[in-house]
Coordinates of C-alpha atoms in Angstrom, one line a residue:
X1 CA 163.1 109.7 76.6
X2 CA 162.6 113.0 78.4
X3 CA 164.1 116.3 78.0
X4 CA 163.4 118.5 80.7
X5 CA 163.5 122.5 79.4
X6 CA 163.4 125.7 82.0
X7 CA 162.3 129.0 81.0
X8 CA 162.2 128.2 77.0
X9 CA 160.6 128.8 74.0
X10 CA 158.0 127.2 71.2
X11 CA 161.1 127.0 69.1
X12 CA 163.9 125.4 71.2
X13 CA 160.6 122.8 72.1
X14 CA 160.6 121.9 68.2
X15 CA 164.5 121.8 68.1
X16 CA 164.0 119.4 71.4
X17 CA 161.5 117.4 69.7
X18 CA 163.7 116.5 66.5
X19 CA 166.3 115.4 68.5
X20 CA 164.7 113.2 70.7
X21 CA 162.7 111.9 67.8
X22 CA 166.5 111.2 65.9
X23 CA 167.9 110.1 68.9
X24 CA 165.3 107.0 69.3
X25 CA 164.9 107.0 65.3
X26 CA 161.2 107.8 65.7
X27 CA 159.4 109.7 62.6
X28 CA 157.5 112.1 63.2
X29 CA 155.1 111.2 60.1
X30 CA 152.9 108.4 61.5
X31 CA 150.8 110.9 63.7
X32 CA 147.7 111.8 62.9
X33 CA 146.1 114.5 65.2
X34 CA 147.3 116.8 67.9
X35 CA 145.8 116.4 71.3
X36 CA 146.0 119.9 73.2
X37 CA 144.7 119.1 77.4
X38 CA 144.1 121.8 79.1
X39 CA 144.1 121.3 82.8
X40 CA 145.8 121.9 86.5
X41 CA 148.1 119.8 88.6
X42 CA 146.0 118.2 90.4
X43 CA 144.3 116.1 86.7
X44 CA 147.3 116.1 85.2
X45 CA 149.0 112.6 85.5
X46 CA 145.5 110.8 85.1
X47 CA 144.6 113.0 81.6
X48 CA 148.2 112.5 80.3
X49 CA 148.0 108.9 81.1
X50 CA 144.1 108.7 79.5
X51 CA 145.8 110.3 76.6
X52 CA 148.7 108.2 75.8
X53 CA 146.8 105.0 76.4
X54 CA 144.5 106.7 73.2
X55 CA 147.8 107.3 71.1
X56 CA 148.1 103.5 70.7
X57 CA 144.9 104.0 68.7
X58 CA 145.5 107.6 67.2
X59 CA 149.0 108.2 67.1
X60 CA 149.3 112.1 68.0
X61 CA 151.8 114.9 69.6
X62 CA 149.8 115.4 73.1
X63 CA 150.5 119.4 74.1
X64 CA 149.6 119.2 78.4
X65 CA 148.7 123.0 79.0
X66 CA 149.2 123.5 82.7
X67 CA 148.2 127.1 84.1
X68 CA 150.4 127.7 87.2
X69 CA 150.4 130.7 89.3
X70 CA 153.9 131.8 91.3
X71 CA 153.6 132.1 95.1
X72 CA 154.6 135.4 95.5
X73 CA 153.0 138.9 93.7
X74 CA 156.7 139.6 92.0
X75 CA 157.2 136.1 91.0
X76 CA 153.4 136.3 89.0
X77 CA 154.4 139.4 87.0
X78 CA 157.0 137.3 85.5
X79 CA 156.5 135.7 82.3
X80 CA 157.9 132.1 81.8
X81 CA 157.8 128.7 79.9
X82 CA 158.7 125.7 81.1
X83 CA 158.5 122.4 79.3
X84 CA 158.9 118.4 79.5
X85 CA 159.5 117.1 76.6
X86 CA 158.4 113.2 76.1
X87 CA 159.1 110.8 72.9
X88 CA 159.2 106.8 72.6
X89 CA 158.0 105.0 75.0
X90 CA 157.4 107.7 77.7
X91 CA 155.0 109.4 75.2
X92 CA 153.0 106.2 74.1
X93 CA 153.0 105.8 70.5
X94 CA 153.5 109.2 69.6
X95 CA 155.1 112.5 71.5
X96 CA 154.2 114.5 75.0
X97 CA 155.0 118.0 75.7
X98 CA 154.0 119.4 79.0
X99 CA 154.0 122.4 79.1
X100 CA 153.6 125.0 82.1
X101 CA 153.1 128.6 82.1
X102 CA 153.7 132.0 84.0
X103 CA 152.4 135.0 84.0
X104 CA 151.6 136.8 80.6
X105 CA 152.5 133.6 79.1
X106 CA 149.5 132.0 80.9
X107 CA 146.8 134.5 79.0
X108 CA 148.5 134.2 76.0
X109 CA 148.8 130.3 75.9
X110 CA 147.5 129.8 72.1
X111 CA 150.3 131.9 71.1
X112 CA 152.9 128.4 72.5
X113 CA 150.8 126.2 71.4
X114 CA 150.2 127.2 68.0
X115 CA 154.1 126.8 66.6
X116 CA 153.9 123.1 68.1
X117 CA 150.5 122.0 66.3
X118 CA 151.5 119.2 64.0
X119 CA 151.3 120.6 60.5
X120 CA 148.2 120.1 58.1
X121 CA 146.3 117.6 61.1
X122 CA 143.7 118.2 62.9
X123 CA 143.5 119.7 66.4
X124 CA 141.4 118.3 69.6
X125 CA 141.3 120.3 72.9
X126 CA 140.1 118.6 75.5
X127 CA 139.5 120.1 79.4
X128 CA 139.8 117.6 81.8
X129 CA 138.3 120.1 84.2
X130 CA 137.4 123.9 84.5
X131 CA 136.4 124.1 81.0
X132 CA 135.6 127.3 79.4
X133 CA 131.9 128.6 79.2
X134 CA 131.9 129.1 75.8
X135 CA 135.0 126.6 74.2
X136 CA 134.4 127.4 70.7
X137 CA 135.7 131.2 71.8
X138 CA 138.6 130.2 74.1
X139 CA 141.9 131.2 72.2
X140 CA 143.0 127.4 72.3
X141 CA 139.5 126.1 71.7
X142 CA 139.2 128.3 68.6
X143 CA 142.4 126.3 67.2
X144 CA 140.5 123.2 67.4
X145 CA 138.2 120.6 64.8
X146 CA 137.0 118.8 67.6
X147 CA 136.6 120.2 71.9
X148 CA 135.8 118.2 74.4
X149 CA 134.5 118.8 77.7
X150 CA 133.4 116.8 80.3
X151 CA 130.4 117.7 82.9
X152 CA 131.2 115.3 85.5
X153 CA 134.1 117.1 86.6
X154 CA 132.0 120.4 87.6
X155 CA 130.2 121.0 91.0
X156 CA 127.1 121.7 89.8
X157 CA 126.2 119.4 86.1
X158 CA 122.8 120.1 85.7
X159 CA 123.4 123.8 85.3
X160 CA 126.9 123.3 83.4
X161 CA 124.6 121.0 80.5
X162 CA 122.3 124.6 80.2
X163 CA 125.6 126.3 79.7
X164 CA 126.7 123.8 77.0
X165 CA 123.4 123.9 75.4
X166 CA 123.1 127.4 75.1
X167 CA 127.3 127.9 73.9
X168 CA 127.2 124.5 71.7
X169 CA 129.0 125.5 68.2
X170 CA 129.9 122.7 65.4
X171 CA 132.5 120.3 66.8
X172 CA 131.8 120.8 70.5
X173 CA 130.9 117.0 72.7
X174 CA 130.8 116.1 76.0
X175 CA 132.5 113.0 77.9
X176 CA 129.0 112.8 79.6
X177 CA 127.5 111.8 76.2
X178 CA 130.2 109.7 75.0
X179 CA 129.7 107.6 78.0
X180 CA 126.1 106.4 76.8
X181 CA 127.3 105.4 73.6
X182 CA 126.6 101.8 74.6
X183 CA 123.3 102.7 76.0
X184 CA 122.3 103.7 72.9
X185 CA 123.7 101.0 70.4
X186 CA 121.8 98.5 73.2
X187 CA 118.4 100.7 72.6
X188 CA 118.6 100.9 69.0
X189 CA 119.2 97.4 68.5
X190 CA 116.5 96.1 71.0
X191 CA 113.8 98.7 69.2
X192 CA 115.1 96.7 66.1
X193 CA 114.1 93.4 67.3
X194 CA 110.5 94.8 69.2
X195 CA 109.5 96.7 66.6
X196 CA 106.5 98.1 68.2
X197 CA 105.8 102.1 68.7
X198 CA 106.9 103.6 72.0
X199 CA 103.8 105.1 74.0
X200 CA 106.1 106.4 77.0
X201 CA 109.6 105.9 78.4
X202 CA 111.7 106.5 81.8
X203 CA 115.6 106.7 82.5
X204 CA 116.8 105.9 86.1
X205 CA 119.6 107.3 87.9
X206 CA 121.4 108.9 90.0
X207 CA 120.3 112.3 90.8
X208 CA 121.8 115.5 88.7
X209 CA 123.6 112.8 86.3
X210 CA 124.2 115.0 83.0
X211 CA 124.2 111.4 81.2
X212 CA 120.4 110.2 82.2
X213 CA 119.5 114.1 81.2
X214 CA 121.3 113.6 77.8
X215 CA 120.1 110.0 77.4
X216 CA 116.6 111.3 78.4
X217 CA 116.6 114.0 76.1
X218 CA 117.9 111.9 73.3
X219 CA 114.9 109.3 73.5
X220 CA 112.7 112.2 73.7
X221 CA 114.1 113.8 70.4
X222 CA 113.7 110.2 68.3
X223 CA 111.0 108.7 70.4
X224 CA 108.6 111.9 70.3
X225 CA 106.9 111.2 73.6
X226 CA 108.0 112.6 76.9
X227 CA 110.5 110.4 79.2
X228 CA 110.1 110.0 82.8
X229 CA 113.0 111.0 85.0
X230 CA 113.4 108.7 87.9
X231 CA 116.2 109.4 90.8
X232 CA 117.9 106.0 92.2
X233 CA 120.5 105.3 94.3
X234 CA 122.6 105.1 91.0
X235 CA 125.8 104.6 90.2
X236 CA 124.9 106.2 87.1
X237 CA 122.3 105.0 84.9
X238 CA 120.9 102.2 86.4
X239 CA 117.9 101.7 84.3
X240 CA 115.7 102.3 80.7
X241 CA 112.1 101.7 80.8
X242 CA 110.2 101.4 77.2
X243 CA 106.3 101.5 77.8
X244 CA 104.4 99.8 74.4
X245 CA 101.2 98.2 73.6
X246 CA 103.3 94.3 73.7
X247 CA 105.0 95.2 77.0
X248 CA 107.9 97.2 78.5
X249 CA 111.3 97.1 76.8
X250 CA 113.6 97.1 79.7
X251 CA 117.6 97.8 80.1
X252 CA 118.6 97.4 83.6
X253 CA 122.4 98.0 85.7
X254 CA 121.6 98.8 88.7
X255 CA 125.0 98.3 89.1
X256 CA 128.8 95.8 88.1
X257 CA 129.7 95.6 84.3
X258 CA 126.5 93.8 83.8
X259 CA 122.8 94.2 82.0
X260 CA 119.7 93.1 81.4
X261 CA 117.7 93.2 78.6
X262 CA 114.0 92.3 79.0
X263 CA 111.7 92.3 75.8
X264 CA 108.0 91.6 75.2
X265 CA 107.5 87.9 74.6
X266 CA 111.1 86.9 74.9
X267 CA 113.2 85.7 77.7
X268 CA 115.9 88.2 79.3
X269 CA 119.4 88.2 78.3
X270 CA 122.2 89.7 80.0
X271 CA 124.6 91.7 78.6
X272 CA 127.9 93.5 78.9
X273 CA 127.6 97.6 80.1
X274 CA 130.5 98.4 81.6
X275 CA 131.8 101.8 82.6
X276 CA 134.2 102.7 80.4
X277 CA 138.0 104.4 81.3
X278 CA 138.3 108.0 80.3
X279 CA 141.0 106.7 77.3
X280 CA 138.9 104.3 75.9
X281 CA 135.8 107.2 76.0
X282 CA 138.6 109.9 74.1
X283 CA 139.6 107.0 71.7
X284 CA 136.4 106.9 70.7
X285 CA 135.9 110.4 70.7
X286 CA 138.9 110.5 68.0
X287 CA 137.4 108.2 65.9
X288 CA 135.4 111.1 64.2
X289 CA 136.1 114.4 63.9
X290 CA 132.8 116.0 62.4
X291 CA 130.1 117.7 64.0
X292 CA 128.0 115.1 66.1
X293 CA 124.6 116.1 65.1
X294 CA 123.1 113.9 67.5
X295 CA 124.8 115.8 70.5
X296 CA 123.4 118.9 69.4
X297 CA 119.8 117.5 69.4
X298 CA 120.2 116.1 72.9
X299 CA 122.2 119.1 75.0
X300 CA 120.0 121.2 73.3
X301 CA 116.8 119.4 74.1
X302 CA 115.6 120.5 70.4
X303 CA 112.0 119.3 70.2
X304 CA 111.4 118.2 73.5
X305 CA 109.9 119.7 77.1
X306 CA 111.5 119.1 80.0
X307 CA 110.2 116.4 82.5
X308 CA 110.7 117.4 86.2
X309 CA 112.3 114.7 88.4
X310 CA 110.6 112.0 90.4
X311 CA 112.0 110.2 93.2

């Protein structure tokens, strides 16, 4: 069910969300979170869809921010709210609000938002793209338990992973680190079974991939030796190399859904490392609210020097 509302208000989009939940005899009470996405046009249908395919696993009220700008210099100086207003199954398992602002309204966007947050739940704002420089002090990001930004969407990701290191608050992740969560599970596990020291260590990639930089700074920070950079023809991370005195632990993609895991004295295995959809990478995201602490050590770098690139 959609209701479509023109020039409105936070409170005739409550009003239009209790009567499209009692029309469809949908309760309200089974959500658990609200999911604010902040983005343009352009990322809207592809984050709205990323998000309801996560409501089958966190039921939540999904508020779609979208910043527009009138065409003509009149037309900006007016201040307006428009809405779309989705429940059933046109809002997955829980509800959709799109919302899209003019004018004043689009500097003042907390000020909507706030009146529609699901009551006593906790808040994730997530920016598809353009994300603030510092999230913890954007109006909407300040409302939030949990923010989430994503580096592959910038221009330039090497540069935007210095910015998040150096504005990183509590609660602030990145899609760029969620990604490697399978990376890591696969490293842990196959440390487990070696259990030998690490003397050195390499990540392979493509070049200015904020995940090998994370991933590298990460095995730096629990490894305590330095790791090799190494620029492939990608897609992504292609490859971890472990030096130790039994031989080189090795996880290699270089590319399909697909890995290898080689380990001293034993004979390779293949394994499943897929790339993961941008739902099932917010699912998880959702999963836990709290500060990641192992985030923190790796956009920081906390410990660790930098090791330049190699081709």
């Amino acid at each position: 069910m959609k209701i479509d509302l023109t020039d409105t208000t936070a409170s005739k989009i409550n009003k239009a969300l209790v009567k499209g939940r009692r029309e469809i005899g949908t309760p309200a009470v089974g959500m658990v979170l609200t999911m604010v996405i902040v983005t343009d046009e352009e990322n809207a249908y592809d984050s709205i869809k990323a998000a309801e395919e996560a409501s089958r696993e966190h039921p939540s009220r999904t508020l779609v921010v979208i910043k527009r700008v009138a065409r003509t210099p009149r037309d900006r100086t007016n201040s307006r709210l428009d809405a779309e207003v989705r429940v059933g199954s046109d809002a997955g398992t829980g509800e959709t609000v799109v919302l899209r602002t003019y004018g004043e309204v689009t500097d003042h966007a907390d000020s909507v938002v706030l009146p529609l947050l699901l009551p006593d739940a906790p808040v994730v704002v997530w920016w598809p793209v353009d994300a603030p420089e510092i999230p913890v002090k954007d109006p909407l990001g300040a409302l939030a338990q949990r923010r989430i930004t994503d580096m592959y969407a910038v221009e330039n990701p090497l540069r935007a992973l210095k910015a998040r290191a150096a504005s990183y608050a509590p609660g602030d992740t990145d899609l760029a680190w969620t990604r490697l969560t399978p990376w890591r599970s696969m490293l842990a596990a196959a440390l487990d079974q070696s259990r030998t020291k690490v003397t050195s260590a390499a990540v392979e990639s493509e070049a200015d991939n904020p995940s090998a930089e994370l991933l590298a700074r990460w095995l730096e920070a629990r490894l305590k030796v330095p790791v090799e950079r190494v620029v492939t023809a990608g897609p992504v991370v292609t490859a971890v190399r472990l030096g130790t005195k039994s031989g080189e632990i090795v996880i290699d993609r270089p590319e399909g859904p697909l890995a290898t895991l080689s380990l001293p004295g034993q004979p390779s295995r293949t394994l499943a490392l897929k790339v993961r959809s941008t739902s099932e990478l917010i699912a998880e995201e959702l999963r836990r609210l709290d500060a990641d602490e192992m985030y923190a050590i790796a956009v920081r770098g906390e410990g660790t020097k930098e090791t330049p690139a190699h081709a």
